[in-house]
PDB file of C-alpha atoms in Angstrom:
ATOM      1  CA  MET L   1     -13.120  39.040  -0.440  1.00  0.00           C
ATOM      2  CA  GLN L   2     -12.513  36.138   1.421  1.00  0.00           C
ATOM      3  CA  GLN L   3     -13.560  32.615   0.371  1.00  0.00           C
ATOM      4  CA  GLN L   4     -16.291  31.055   2.747  1.00  0.00           C
ATOM      5  CA  PRO L   5     -15.827  27.351   2.546  1.00  0.00           C
ATOM      6  CA  PRO L   6     -19.185  25.461   3.787  1.00  0.00           C
ATOM      7  CA  ARG L   7     -19.099  23.140   6.935  1.00  0.00           C
ATOM      8  CA  ASN L   8     -18.156  19.673   6.490  1.00  0.00           C
ATOM      9  CA  MET L   9     -17.033  20.433   2.907  1.00  0.00           C
ATOM     10  CA  SER L  10     -16.071  17.584   0.887  1.00  0.00           C
ATOM     11  CA  LEU L  11     -14.479  17.108  -2.808  1.00  0.00           C
ATOM     12  CA  ARG L  12     -15.484  13.807  -2.776  1.00  0.00           C
ATOM     13  CA  GLY L  13     -17.734  12.994  -5.940  1.00  0.00           C
ATOM     14  CA  ALA L  14     -15.868  15.675  -7.846  1.00  0.00           C
ATOM     15  CA  VAL L  15     -18.271  18.808  -7.435  1.00  0.00           C
ATOM     16  CA  ASP L  16     -17.338  22.347  -7.308  1.00  0.00           C
ATOM     17  CA  LEU L  17     -16.467  23.615  -3.389  1.00  0.00           C
ATOM     18  CA  ALA L  18     -19.016  26.081  -3.968  1.00  0.00           C
ATOM     19  CA  ALA L  19     -21.849  23.514  -4.576  1.00  0.00           C
ATOM     20  CA  VAL L  20     -20.752  21.156  -1.876  1.00  0.00           C
ATOM     21  CA  LYS L  21     -23.812  22.368   0.486  1.00  0.00           C
ATOM     22  CA  ALA L  22     -26.398  22.396  -2.015  1.00  0.00           C
ATOM     23  CA  ALA L  23     -25.116  19.040  -3.315  1.00  0.00           C
ATOM     24  CA  GLY L  24     -25.742  17.624   0.184  1.00  0.00           C
ATOM     25  CA  GLU L  25     -28.944  18.816   0.531  1.00  0.00           C
ATOM     26  CA  ALA L  26     -30.323  17.695  -2.751  1.00  0.00           C
ATOM     27  CA  LYS L  27     -29.010  14.223  -1.791  1.00  0.00           C
ATOM     28  CA  GLU L  28     -30.836  14.412   1.721  1.00  0.00           C
ATOM     29  CA  LYS L  29     -33.920  15.551  -0.566  1.00  0.00           C
ATOM     30  CA  ALA L  30     -33.602  12.531  -2.823  1.00  0.00           C
ATOM     31  CA  GLN L  31     -33.236  10.094  -0.267  1.00  0.00           C
ATOM     32  CA  GLU L  32     -36.232  11.056   1.202  1.00  0.00           C
ATOM     33  CA  ARG L  33     -38.095  11.027  -1.950  1.00  0.00           C
ATOM     34  CA  ALA L  34     -36.944   7.398  -2.428  1.00  0.00           C
ATOM     35  CA  ARG L  35     -38.145   6.317   1.179  1.00  0.00           C
ATOM     36  CA  THR L  36     -41.421   7.939   0.180  1.00  0.00           C
ATOM     37  CA  ALA L  37     -41.520   6.060  -2.829  1.00  0.00           C
ATOM     38  CA  ARG L  38     -40.866   2.515  -1.206  1.00  0.00           C
ATOM     39  CA  GLU L  39     -43.492   3.637   1.428  1.00  0.00           C
ATOM     40  CA  GLN L  40     -46.120   4.035  -1.558  1.00  0.00           C
ATOM     41  CA  GLY L  41     -45.350   0.677  -3.427  1.00  0.00           C
ATOM     42  CA  ALA L  42     -42.889   2.152  -6.029  1.00  0.00           C
ATOM     43  CA  PRO L  43     -40.342  -0.505  -7.366  1.00  0.00           C
ATOM     44  CA  VAL L  44     -37.248  -0.993  -5.070  1.00  0.00           C
ATOM     45  CA  ALA L  45     -34.276  -2.659  -6.509  1.00  0.00           C
ATOM     46  CA  SER L  46     -33.430  -6.015  -4.980  1.00  0.00           C
ATOM     47  CA  SER L  47     -30.704  -6.589  -7.352  1.00  0.00           C
ATOM     48  CA  ALA L  48     -27.990  -4.096  -9.363  1.00  0.00           C
ATOM     49  CA  VAL L  49     -28.804  -5.941 -12.507  1.00  0.00           C
ATOM     50  CA  LEU L  50     -32.385  -6.937 -13.756  1.00  0.00           C
ATOM     51  CA  ASP L  51     -33.717  -8.208 -17.134  1.00  0.00           C
ATOM     52  CA  VAL L  52     -36.498  -5.804 -18.829  1.00  0.00           C
ATOM     53  CA  ASP L  53     -38.999  -6.340 -21.686  1.00  0.00           C
ATOM     54  CA  GLU L  54     -41.764  -4.420 -23.200  1.00  0.00           C
ATOM     55  CA  ALA L  55     -44.196  -5.074 -20.443  1.00  0.00           C
ATOM     56  CA  SER L  56     -42.081  -4.103 -17.424  1.00  0.00           C
ATOM     57  CA  PHE L  57     -39.994  -1.152 -19.042  1.00  0.00           C
ATOM     58  CA  GLU L  58     -42.412   1.642 -17.977  1.00  0.00           C
ATOM     59  CA  GLN L  59     -42.221   0.501 -14.404  1.00  0.00           C
ATOM     60  CA  GLU L  60     -38.651  -0.975 -13.807  1.00  0.00           C
ATOM     61  CA  VAL L  61     -36.824   1.774 -16.115  1.00  0.00           C
ATOM     62  CA  LEU L  62     -38.745   5.208 -16.301  1.00  0.00           C
ATOM     63  CA  GLN L  63     -40.603   4.933 -13.025  1.00  0.00           C
ATOM     64  CA  ARG L  64     -37.556   3.741 -11.247  1.00  0.00           C
ATOM     65  CA  SER L  65     -35.330   6.616 -12.791  1.00  0.00           C
ATOM     66  CA  ALA L  66     -37.154   9.140 -10.634  1.00  0.00           C
ATOM     67  CA  SER L  67     -35.082   7.774  -7.589  1.00  0.00           C
ATOM     68  CA  VAL L  68     -31.973   6.146  -9.111  1.00  0.00           C
ATOM     69  CA  PRO L  69     -30.181   6.355 -12.646  1.00  0.00           C
ATOM     70  CA  VAL L  70     -30.976   3.232 -14.566  1.00  0.00           C
ATOM     71  CA  VAL L  71     -28.666   2.412 -17.319  1.00  0.00           C
ATOM     72  CA  VAL L  72     -30.247   0.366 -20.247  1.00  0.00           C
ATOM     73  CA  ASP L  73     -27.871  -2.164 -22.017  1.00  0.00           C
ATOM     74  CA  PHE L  74     -29.355  -2.910 -25.329  1.00  0.00           C
ATOM     75  CA  TRP L  75     -28.236  -6.363 -26.541  1.00  0.00           C
ATOM     76  CA  ALA L  76     -28.623  -9.538 -28.504  1.00  0.00           C
ATOM     77  CA  ASP L  77     -27.533 -13.157 -28.166  1.00  0.00           C
ATOM     78  CA  TRP L  78     -25.977 -12.920 -31.733  1.00  0.00           C
ATOM     79  CA  CYS L  79     -23.927  -9.823 -30.930  1.00  0.00           C
ATOM     80  CA  GLN L  80     -20.354 -10.612 -30.143  1.00  0.00           C
ATOM     81  CA  PRO L  81     -19.396  -7.314 -28.923  1.00  0.00           C
ATOM     82  CA  CYS L  82     -22.490  -7.234 -26.567  1.00  0.00           C
ATOM     83  CA  LYS L  83     -20.788 -10.409 -24.887  1.00  0.00           C
ATOM     84  CA  GLN L  84     -17.690  -8.227 -24.128  1.00  0.00           C
ATOM     85  CA  LEU L  85     -19.630  -5.369 -22.871  1.00  0.00           C
ATOM     86  CA  SER L  86     -22.271  -6.658 -20.680  1.00  0.00           C
ATOM     87  CA  PRO L  87     -20.041  -8.385 -18.093  1.00  0.00           C
ATOM     88  CA  VAL L  88     -18.358  -5.078 -17.796  1.00  0.00           C
ATOM     89  CA  LEU L  89     -21.707  -3.332 -17.068  1.00  0.00           C
ATOM     90  CA  GLU L  90     -22.670  -6.102 -14.811  1.00  0.00           C
ATOM     91  CA  LYS L  91     -19.614  -6.052 -12.910  1.00  0.00           C
ATOM     92  CA  LEU L  92     -19.948  -2.078 -12.451  1.00  0.00           C
ATOM     93  CA  ALA L  93     -23.332  -2.334 -11.397  1.00  0.00           C
ATOM     94  CA  GLU L  94     -22.683  -4.802  -8.520  1.00  0.00           C
ATOM     95  CA  GLU L  95     -19.559  -2.756  -7.782  1.00  0.00           C
ATOM     96  CA  TYR L  96     -21.441   0.633  -7.415  1.00  0.00           C
ATOM     97  CA  ASN L  97     -24.110  -1.160  -5.155  1.00  0.00           C
ATOM     98  CA  GLY L  98     -26.963   0.858  -5.950  1.00  0.00           C
ATOM     99  CA  LYS L  99     -25.840   4.164  -7.471  1.00  0.00           C
ATOM    100  CA  PHE L 100     -27.315   3.134 -10.541  1.00  0.00           C
ATOM    101  CA  ILE L 101     -29.320   0.083 -11.613  1.00  0.00           C
ATOM    102  CA  LEU L 102     -28.475  -1.826 -14.842  1.00  0.00           C
ATOM    103  CA  ALA L 103     -31.664  -2.917 -17.016  1.00  0.00           C
ATOM    104  CA  LYS L 104     -30.758  -5.310 -19.789  1.00  0.00           C
ATOM    105  CA  LEU L 105     -32.997  -5.324 -22.636  1.00  0.00           C
ATOM    106  CA  ASP L 106     -32.902  -8.137 -25.387  1.00  0.00           C
ATOM    107  CA  ILE L 107     -33.451  -6.413 -28.807  1.00  0.00           C
ATOM    108  CA  GLU L 108     -34.636  -9.702 -30.312  1.00  0.00           C
ATOM    109  CA  ALA L 109     -37.250 -10.466 -27.669  1.00  0.00           C
ATOM    110  CA  ASN L 110     -38.372  -7.011 -27.673  1.00  0.00           C
ATOM    111  CA  GLN L 111     -37.959  -5.750 -31.212  1.00  0.00           C
ATOM    112  CA  ALA L 112     -40.911  -3.000 -31.131  1.00  0.00           C
ATOM    113  CA  LEU L 113     -39.747  -1.371 -28.144  1.00  0.00           C
ATOM    114  CA  ALA L 114     -36.154  -1.597 -29.205  1.00  0.00           C
ATOM    115  CA  GLN L 115     -36.707  -0.376 -32.518  1.00  0.00           C
ATOM    116  CA  SER L 116     -38.743   2.696 -31.412  1.00  0.00           C
ATOM    117  CA  ILE L 117     -36.087   3.741 -28.949  1.00  0.00           C
ATOM    118  CA  LEU L 118     -33.112   3.081 -31.304  1.00  0.00           C
ATOM    119  CA  SER L 119     -34.735   4.831 -34.486  1.00  0.00           C
ATOM    120  CA  GLN L 120     -35.606   7.775 -32.454  1.00  0.00           C
ATOM    121  CA  LEU L 121     -32.023   8.367 -31.246  1.00  0.00           C
ATOM    122  CA  GLY L 122     -30.745   7.443 -34.896  1.00  0.00           C
ATOM    123  CA  VAL L 123     -28.785   4.392 -33.556  1.00  0.00           C
ATOM    124  CA  GLN L 124     -27.948   1.775 -36.099  1.00  0.00           C
ATOM    125  CA  GLY L 125     -26.160  -1.073 -34.215  1.00  0.00           C
ATOM    126  CA  ILE L 126     -25.536  -2.689 -30.786  1.00  0.00           C
ATOM    127  CA  PRO L 127     -24.350  -2.966 -28.015  1.00  0.00           C
ATOM    128  CA  PHE L 128     -25.865   0.539 -27.250  1.00  0.00           C
ATOM    129  CA  VAL L 129     -26.126   1.750 -23.798  1.00  0.00           C
ATOM    130  CA  LEU L 130     -28.610   4.462 -22.861  1.00  0.00           C
ATOM    131  CA  ALA L 131     -29.464   5.949 -19.495  1.00  0.00           C
ATOM    132  CA  PHE L 132     -32.564   7.292 -17.980  1.00  0.00           C
ATOM    133  CA  VAL L 133     -32.488  10.007 -15.071  1.00  0.00           C
ATOM    134  CA  GLY L 134     -35.700  11.336 -13.891  1.00  0.00           C
ATOM    135  CA  GLY L 135     -37.539   9.905 -16.981  1.00  0.00           C
ATOM    136  CA  GLN L 136     -35.240  11.471 -19.382  1.00  0.00           C
ATOM    137  CA  PRO L 137     -32.931   9.606 -21.779  1.00  0.00           C
ATOM    138  CA  VAL L 138     -29.304  10.123 -21.508  1.00  0.00           C
ATOM    139  CA  PRO L 139     -27.127   8.618 -24.281  1.00  0.00           C
ATOM    140  CA  MET L 140     -24.018   6.908 -22.871  1.00  0.00           C
ATOM    141  CA  PHE L 141     -21.988   4.991 -25.514  1.00  0.00           C
ATOM    142  CA  GLN L 142     -22.085   2.717 -28.530  1.00  0.00           C
ATOM    143  CA  GLY L 143     -20.138  -0.401 -28.901  1.00  0.00           C
ATOM    144  CA  ALA L 144     -17.775  -2.299 -26.556  1.00  0.00           C
ATOM    145  CA  VAL L 145     -15.701  -0.094 -24.456  1.00  0.00           C
ATOM    146  CA  PRO L 146     -13.048  -1.126 -21.764  1.00  0.00           C
ATOM    147  CA  MET L 147     -13.834  -1.033 -17.956  1.00  0.00           C
ATOM    148  CA  GLU L 148     -12.127   2.176 -17.229  1.00  0.00           C
ATOM    149  CA  GLN L 149     -13.894   4.210 -19.888  1.00  0.00           C
ATOM    150  CA  ALA L 150     -17.259   2.568 -18.989  1.00  0.00           C
ATOM    151  CA  ARG L 151     -16.339   3.656 -15.444  1.00  0.00           C
ATOM    152  CA  GLN L 152     -15.864   7.237 -16.153  1.00  0.00           C
ATOM    153  CA  VAL L 153     -18.928   7.614 -18.363  1.00  0.00           C
ATOM    154  CA  ILE L 154     -20.977   6.211 -15.349  1.00  0.00           C
ATOM    155  CA  ASP L 155     -19.303   8.399 -12.680  1.00  0.00           C
ATOM    156  CA  GLN L 156     -20.229  11.385 -14.876  1.00  0.00           C
ATOM    157  CA  LEU L 157     -23.931   9.888 -15.114  1.00  0.00           C
ATOM    158  CA  VAL L 158     -24.021   9.439 -11.240  1.00  0.00           C
ATOM    159  CA  ASP L 159     -22.616  13.162 -10.649  1.00  0.00           C
ATOM    160  CA  VAL L 160     -25.083  14.721 -13.257  1.00  0.00           C
ATOM    161  CA  ALA L 161     -27.919  12.790 -11.490  1.00  0.00           C
ATOM    162  CA  GLU L 162     -27.339  14.068  -8.341  1.00  0.00           C
ATOM    163  CA  GLN L 163     -26.497  17.703  -9.047  1.00  0.00           C
ATOM    164  CA  GLN L 164     -28.750  18.391 -11.652  1.00  0.00           C
ATOM    165  CA  PHE L 165     -31.687  16.326 -10.739  1.00  0.00           C
ATOM    166  CA  GLY L 166     -31.135  15.541  -6.991  1.00  0.00           C
ATOM    167  CA  ILE L 167     -31.371  11.668  -7.783  1.00  0.00           C
ATOM    168  CA  VAL L 168     -29.289   9.471  -5.831  1.00  0.00           C
ATOM    169  CA  GLY L 169     -29.588   5.618  -5.489  1.00  0.00           C
ATOM    170  CA  GLU L 170     -29.466   3.566  -2.320  1.00  0.00           C
ATOM    171  CA  PRO L 171     -27.631   0.470  -1.273  1.00  0.00           C
ATOM    172  CA  ILE L 172     -29.175  -2.643  -2.555  1.00  0.00           C
ATOM    173  CA  GLY L 173     -31.629  -4.310  -0.293  1.00  0.00           C
ATOM    174  CA  GLU L 174     -32.075  -1.455   2.024  1.00  0.00           C
ATOM    175  CA  SER L 175     -35.539  -1.413   3.461  1.00  0.00           C
ATOM    176  CA  PRO L 176     -37.703   1.054   5.397  1.00  0.00           C
ATOM    177  CA  ALA L 177     -37.316  -1.206   8.288  1.00  0.00           C
ATOM    178  CA  ASP L 178     -33.332  -0.302   8.004  1.00  0.00           C
ATOM    179  CA  ASP L 179     -34.234   3.205   7.975  1.00  0.00           C
ATOM    180  CA  ALA L 180     -36.264   3.040  10.965  1.00  0.00           C
ATOM    181  CA  GLU L 181     -33.550   1.384  12.664  1.00  0.00           C
ATOM    182  CA  GLU L 182     -31.210   3.575  11.578  1.00  0.00           C
ATOM    183  CA  SER L 183     -33.230   6.858  12.674  1.00  0.00           C
ATOM    184  CA  ALA L 184     -33.718   5.002  16.188  1.00  0.00           C
ATOM    185  CA  LEU L 185     -30.108   5.161  16.858  1.00  0.00           C
ATOM    186  CA  PRO L 186     -28.940   8.089  19.229  1.00  0.00           C
ATOM    187  CA  GLU L 187     -27.168  10.904  17.463  1.00  0.00           C
ATOM    188  CA  VAL L 188     -23.487  10.765  18.112  1.00  0.00           C
ATOM    189  CA  PRO L 189     -22.487  14.259  19.537  1.00  0.00           C
ATOM    190  CA  GLU L 190     -19.811  16.048  17.207  1.00  0.00           C
ATOM    191  CA  ASP L 191     -16.365  15.495  18.054  1.00  0.00           C
ATOM    192  CA  PRO L 192     -15.098  19.058  19.793  1.00  0.00           C
ATOM    193  CA  ALA L 193     -11.789  18.885  17.926  1.00  0.00           C
ATOM    194  CA  LEU L 194     -13.382  18.510  14.873  1.00  0.00           C
ATOM    195  CA  ALA L 195     -16.179  21.091  15.510  1.00  0.00           C
ATOM    196  CA  ALA L 196     -13.227  23.625  15.970  1.00  0.00           C
ATOM    197  CA  ALA L 197     -11.958  22.905  12.410  1.00  0.00           C
ATOM    198  CA  HIS L 198     -15.503  23.082  10.969  1.00  0.00           C
ATOM    199  CA  ASP L 199     -15.898  26.340  12.927  1.00  0.00           C
ATOM    200  CA  ALA L 200     -12.969  27.872  11.444  1.00  0.00           C
ATOM    201  CA  LEU L 201     -14.048  26.955   7.882  1.00  0.00           C
ATOM    202  CA  ASP L 202     -17.421  28.619   8.545  1.00  0.00           C
ATOM    203  CA  ARG L 203     -15.414  31.954   9.531  1.00  0.00           C
ATOM    204  CA  GLY L 204     -13.225  31.478   6.493  1.00  0.00           C
ATOM    205  CA  ASP L 205     -10.382  30.966   8.693  1.00  0.00           C
ATOM    206  CA  LEU L 206      -8.516  28.350   6.605  1.00  0.00           C
ATOM    207  CA  GLY L 207      -5.446  28.644   8.703  1.00  0.00           C
ATOM    208  CA  GLY L 208      -7.200  28.063  11.859  1.00  0.00           C
ATOM    209  CA  ALA L 209      -9.147  25.034  10.251  1.00  0.00           C
ATOM    210  CA  VAL L 210      -5.559  23.612   8.904  1.00  0.00           C
ATOM    211  CA  GLN L 211      -4.137  23.856  12.485  1.00  0.00           C
ATOM    212  CA  ALA L 212      -7.284  22.505  14.002  1.00  0.00           C
ATOM    213  CA  TYR L 213      -7.179  19.278  11.978  1.00  0.00           C
ATOM    214  CA  ARG L 214      -3.329  19.020  12.613  1.00  0.00           C
ATOM    215  CA  ASN L 215      -4.349  19.180  16.226  1.00  0.00           C
ATOM    216  CA  VAL L 216      -6.652  16.169  15.941  1.00  0.00           C
ATOM    217  CA  LEU L 217      -4.085  14.093  13.789  1.00  0.00           C
ATOM    218  CA  ALA L 218      -1.542  14.833  16.466  1.00  0.00           C
ATOM    219  CA  ASP L 219      -3.587  12.888  19.005  1.00  0.00           C
ATOM    220  CA  ARG L 220      -5.202  10.398  16.690  1.00  0.00           C
ATOM    221  CA  PRO L 221      -2.911   9.894  13.597  1.00  0.00           C
ATOM    222  CA  GLY L 222      -5.508   7.534  12.040  1.00  0.00           C
ATOM    223  CA  ASP L 223      -8.615   9.915  11.987  1.00  0.00           C
ATOM    224  CA  GLU L 224      -9.836   9.796   8.402  1.00  0.00           C
ATOM    225  CA  GLU L 225     -12.089  12.445   8.617  1.00  0.00           C
ATOM    226  CA  ALA L 226      -9.322  14.565   9.965  1.00  0.00           C
ATOM    227  CA  LYS L 227      -6.950  13.641   7.258  1.00  0.00           C
ATOM    228  CA  ALA L 228      -9.452  14.320   4.478  1.00  0.00           C
ATOM    229  CA  GLY L 229     -10.388  17.734   6.061  1.00  0.00           C
ATOM    230  CA  LEU L 230      -6.952  18.787   6.329  1.00  0.00           C
ATOM    231  CA  ALA L 231      -6.023  17.889   2.755  1.00  0.00           C
ATOM    232  CA  GLN L 232      -9.200  19.815   1.733  1.00  0.00           C
ATOM    233  CA  ALA L 233      -8.318  22.984   3.821  1.00  0.00           C
ATOM    234  CA  GLU L 234      -4.812  22.916   2.731  1.00  0.00           C
ATOM    235  CA  LEU L 235      -5.853  22.753  -0.953  1.00  0.00           C
ATOM    236  CA  LEU L 236      -8.204  25.797  -0.399  1.00  0.00           C
ATOM    237  CA  GLN L 237      -5.412  27.573   1.352  1.00  0.00           C
ATOM    238  CA  ARG L 238      -3.123  27.093  -1.550  1.00  0.00           C
ATOM    239  CA  THR L 239      -5.530  28.209  -4.330  1.00  0.00           C
ATOM    240  CA  ILE L 240      -7.441  31.034  -2.365  1.00  0.00           C
ATOM    241  CA  ASP L 241      -5.130  33.773  -3.916  1.00  0.00           C
ATOM    242  CA  LEU L 242      -4.234  32.208  -7.084  1.00  0.00           C
ATOM    243  CA  ASP L 243      -4.925  33.937 -10.442  1.00  0.00           C
ATOM    244  CA  PRO L 244      -6.306  31.033 -12.513  1.00  0.00           C
ATOM    245  CA  ALA L 245      -5.440  32.781 -15.935  1.00  0.00           C
ATOM    246  CA  ALA L 246      -1.918  33.373 -15.090  1.00  0.00           C
ATOM    247  CA  VAL L 247      -1.415  29.868 -13.388  1.00  0.00           C
ATOM    248  CA  ARG L 248      -2.731  28.096 -16.395  1.00  0.00           C
ATOM    249  CA  SER L 249      -0.747  30.173 -18.785  1.00  0.00           C
ATOM    250  CA  GLU L 250       2.534  29.513 -16.782  1.00  0.00           C
ATOM    251  CA  ALA L 251       1.459  25.599 -16.827  1.00  0.00           C
ATOM    252  CA  ALA L 252       1.312  25.732 -20.403  1.00  0.00           C
ATOM    253  CA  GLU L 253       4.421  27.523 -21.373  1.00  0.00           C
ATOM    254  CA  ASN L 254       6.229  25.293 -18.778  1.00  0.00           C
ATOM    255  CA  PRO L 255       5.286  21.489 -18.910  1.00  0.00           C
ATOM    256  CA  THR L 256       8.295  20.458 -16.974  1.00  0.00           C
ATOM    257  CA  ASP L 257       8.157  23.044 -14.086  1.00  0.00           C
ATOM    258  CA  PRO L 258       6.679  20.874 -11.056  1.00  0.00           C
ATOM    259  CA  GLN L 259       5.461  23.801  -9.248  1.00  0.00           C
ATOM    260  CA  ALA L 260       3.576  25.506 -12.125  1.00  0.00           C
ATOM    261  CA  GLN L 261       1.710  22.054 -12.815  1.00  0.00           C
ATOM    262  CA  ILE L 262       1.029  21.489  -9.306  1.00  0.00           C
ATOM    263  CA  ARG L 263      -0.767  24.952  -9.204  1.00  0.00           C
ATOM    264  CA  ALA L 264      -2.632  24.282 -12.189  1.00  0.00           C
ATOM    265  CA  ALA L 265      -3.778  20.778 -10.859  1.00  0.00           C
ATOM    266  CA  ASP L 266      -4.801  22.393  -7.525  1.00  0.00           C
ATOM    267  CA  LEU L 267      -7.138  24.735  -9.663  1.00  0.00           C
ATOM    268  CA  ASP L 268      -8.430  21.827 -11.698  1.00  0.00           C
ATOM    269  CA  LEU L 269      -9.555  19.973  -8.485  1.00  0.00           C
ATOM    270  CA  VAL L 270     -10.890  23.078  -6.743  1.00  0.00           C
ATOM    271  CA  GLY L 271     -13.015  23.330  -9.691  1.00  0.00           C
ATOM    272  CA  GLY L 272     -14.250  19.728  -9.689  1.00  0.00           C
ATOM    273  CA  HIS L 273     -12.172  18.342 -12.742  1.00  0.00           C
ATOM    274  CA  VAL L 274     -10.606  15.590 -10.926  1.00  0.00           C
ATOM    275  CA  GLU L 275      -9.228  13.709 -14.094  1.00  0.00           C
ATOM    276  CA  ASP L 276      -7.794  16.711 -15.008  1.00  0.00           C
ATOM    277  CA  ALA L 277      -6.027  17.404 -12.149  1.00  0.00           C
ATOM    278  CA  PHE L 278      -4.636  13.686 -11.621  1.00  0.00           C
ATOM    279  CA  GLY L 279      -3.857  13.470 -15.270  1.00  0.00           C
ATOM    280  CA  ARG L 280      -1.785  16.650 -15.324  1.00  0.00           C
ATOM    281  CA  LEU L 281       0.526  15.281 -12.471  1.00  0.00           C
ATOM    282  CA  VAL L 282       0.785  11.693 -13.911  1.00  0.00           C
ATOM    283  CA  GLU L 283       2.143  13.236 -17.210  1.00  0.00           C
ATOM    284  CA  THR L 284       4.492  15.495 -15.142  1.00  0.00           C
ATOM    285  CA  VAL L 285       5.853  12.702 -13.556  1.00  0.00           C
ATOM    286  CA  GLY L 286       6.437  11.295 -16.710  1.00  0.00           C
ATOM    287  CA  ARG L 287       8.378  14.321 -17.862  1.00  0.00           C
ATOM    288  CA  VAL L 288      10.680  15.039 -14.727  1.00  0.00           C
ATOM    289  CA  PHE L 289      13.325  13.084 -12.599  1.00  0.00           C
ATOM    290  CA  GLY L 290      14.767  13.157  -9.453  1.00  0.00           C
ATOM    291  CA  ASP L 291      13.604  15.314  -6.624  1.00  0.00           C
ATOM    292  CA  ASP L 292      11.072  16.944  -9.163  1.00  0.00           C
ATOM    293  CA  ARG L 293       9.522  13.738  -9.713  1.00  0.00           C
ATOM    294  CA  ASN L 294       9.238  12.677  -6.074  1.00  0.00           C
ATOM    295  CA  THR L 295       7.625  16.545  -5.502  1.00  0.00           C
ATOM    296  CA  VAL L 296       5.034  15.816  -7.968  1.00  0.00           C
ATOM    297  CA  ARG L 297       4.387  12.389  -7.055  1.00  0.00           C
ATOM    298  CA  VAL L 298       3.980  13.142  -3.283  1.00  0.00           C
ATOM    299  CA  HIS L 299       1.580  16.055  -4.213  1.00  0.00           C
ATOM    300  CA  LEU L 300      -0.553  13.941  -6.196  1.00  0.00           C
ATOM    301  CA  LEU L 301      -0.663  11.357  -3.373  1.00  0.00           C
ATOM    302  CA  SER L 302      -2.044  14.192  -1.165  1.00  0.00           C
ATOM    303  CA  LEU L 303      -4.703  15.041  -3.841  1.00  0.00           C
ATOM    304  CA  PHE L 304      -6.036  11.471  -3.508  1.00  0.00           C
ATOM    305  CA  GLU L 305      -6.802  12.120   0.360  1.00  0.00           C
ATOM    306  CA  VAL L 306      -8.777  15.128  -0.795  1.00  0.00           C
ATOM    307  CA  ILE L 307     -11.047  12.935  -3.014  1.00  0.00           C
ATOM    308  CA  GLY L 308     -11.103  10.084  -1.003  1.00  0.00           C
ATOM    309  CA  THR L 309      -8.907   6.988  -1.541  1.00  0.00           C
ATOM    310  CA  GLU L 310     -11.877   4.706  -2.264  1.00  0.00           C
ATOM    311  CA  ASP L 311     -13.022   6.802  -5.046  1.00  0.00           C
ATOM    312  CA  PRO L 312     -12.488   4.864  -8.503  1.00  0.00           C
ATOM    313  CA  ARG L 313     -10.781   7.647 -10.095  1.00  0.00           C
ATOM    314  CA  VAL L 314      -8.198   7.572  -7.593  1.00  0.00           C
ATOM    315  CA  ALA L 315      -7.641   3.914  -8.222  1.00  0.00           C
ATOM    316  CA  ALA L 316      -7.127   4.423 -11.908  1.00  0.00           C
ATOM    317  CA  ALA L 317      -4.722   7.485 -11.387  1.00  0.00           C
ATOM    318  CA  ARG L 318      -2.707   5.059  -8.999  1.00  0.00           C
ATOM    319  CA  GLN L 319      -2.565   2.666 -11.956  1.00  0.00           C
ATOM    320  CA  ALA L 320      -1.577   5.380 -14.354  1.00  0.00           C
ATOM    321  CA  LEU L 321       1.094   6.729 -12.036  1.00  0.00           C
ATOM    322  CA  ALA L 322       2.574   3.225 -11.476  1.00  0.00           C
ATOM    323  CA  ARG L 323       3.171   2.843 -15.099  1.00  0.00           C
ATOM    324  CA  LYS L 324       4.890   6.232 -15.357  1.00  0.00           C
ATOM    325  CA  LEU L 325       7.300   5.220 -12.351  1.00  0.00           C
ATOM    326  CA  PHE L 326       7.895   1.651 -13.265  1.00  0.00           C
TER     327      PHE L 326
END
């Protein structure tokens, strides 16, 4: 049975290809709920980081978590590890610009609330980080952790919030007036050349989609949508006829075989396991040499295009690759 990729598919965000359309619809619904909530006077984030206490916790954390993941940092002035972790969380909150909100709770100033939450979860010490999504608690981590580890956990939180709860944030400071201005803009007609690629994907014609994207890039080499579309279509084309069990068995038995590792990494990516795909190829770069190393390196760079070079996991993988190469 031929695979039918969805229109305007995207692997950005590390979702399974089969879930892309549903994820997009969930995101649209969540954004609509957020706009409705603003119109009804629900709390709207004016900053990515805020201080909360017993009086504001219900509104600023529990109610707000219906429209954006809220990460709660339990801290105290005497806690030295807290002083290491809090700046990391604050930097990430500003960087993610509304994909999650960081709420800081001083446990000394709010002892009853903090003790109630921490005791229910069996937490004995701080720093402790707990998220709320749709009013539901999601434990994150305890103790000071490095930036990249915190980033990975937050990435997972953002994905879970969107895929399972249909909850997404919005850029900080966005207002109903901004929405009205945006909706008033005339709709830009779809590029005919890109439309041809999208139609080919709808028909399951991966070869036709690949060629259509290449045609666009021949005329417009810098077209980012065509670059991403081509990388995604080629990935599907490479994996559509693979036997996952056989591919993974071959990769396990041949850790220095570039093609075996490349095929396994492709399957990892199609399944949404972005870090696994990148990590597999980074490790392979460290095991092989010469032309084999360059083959794996170039393929890894092509997978970066699939996910999108702005994705933080791509930045992390680039750093790991550089360490292996230099």
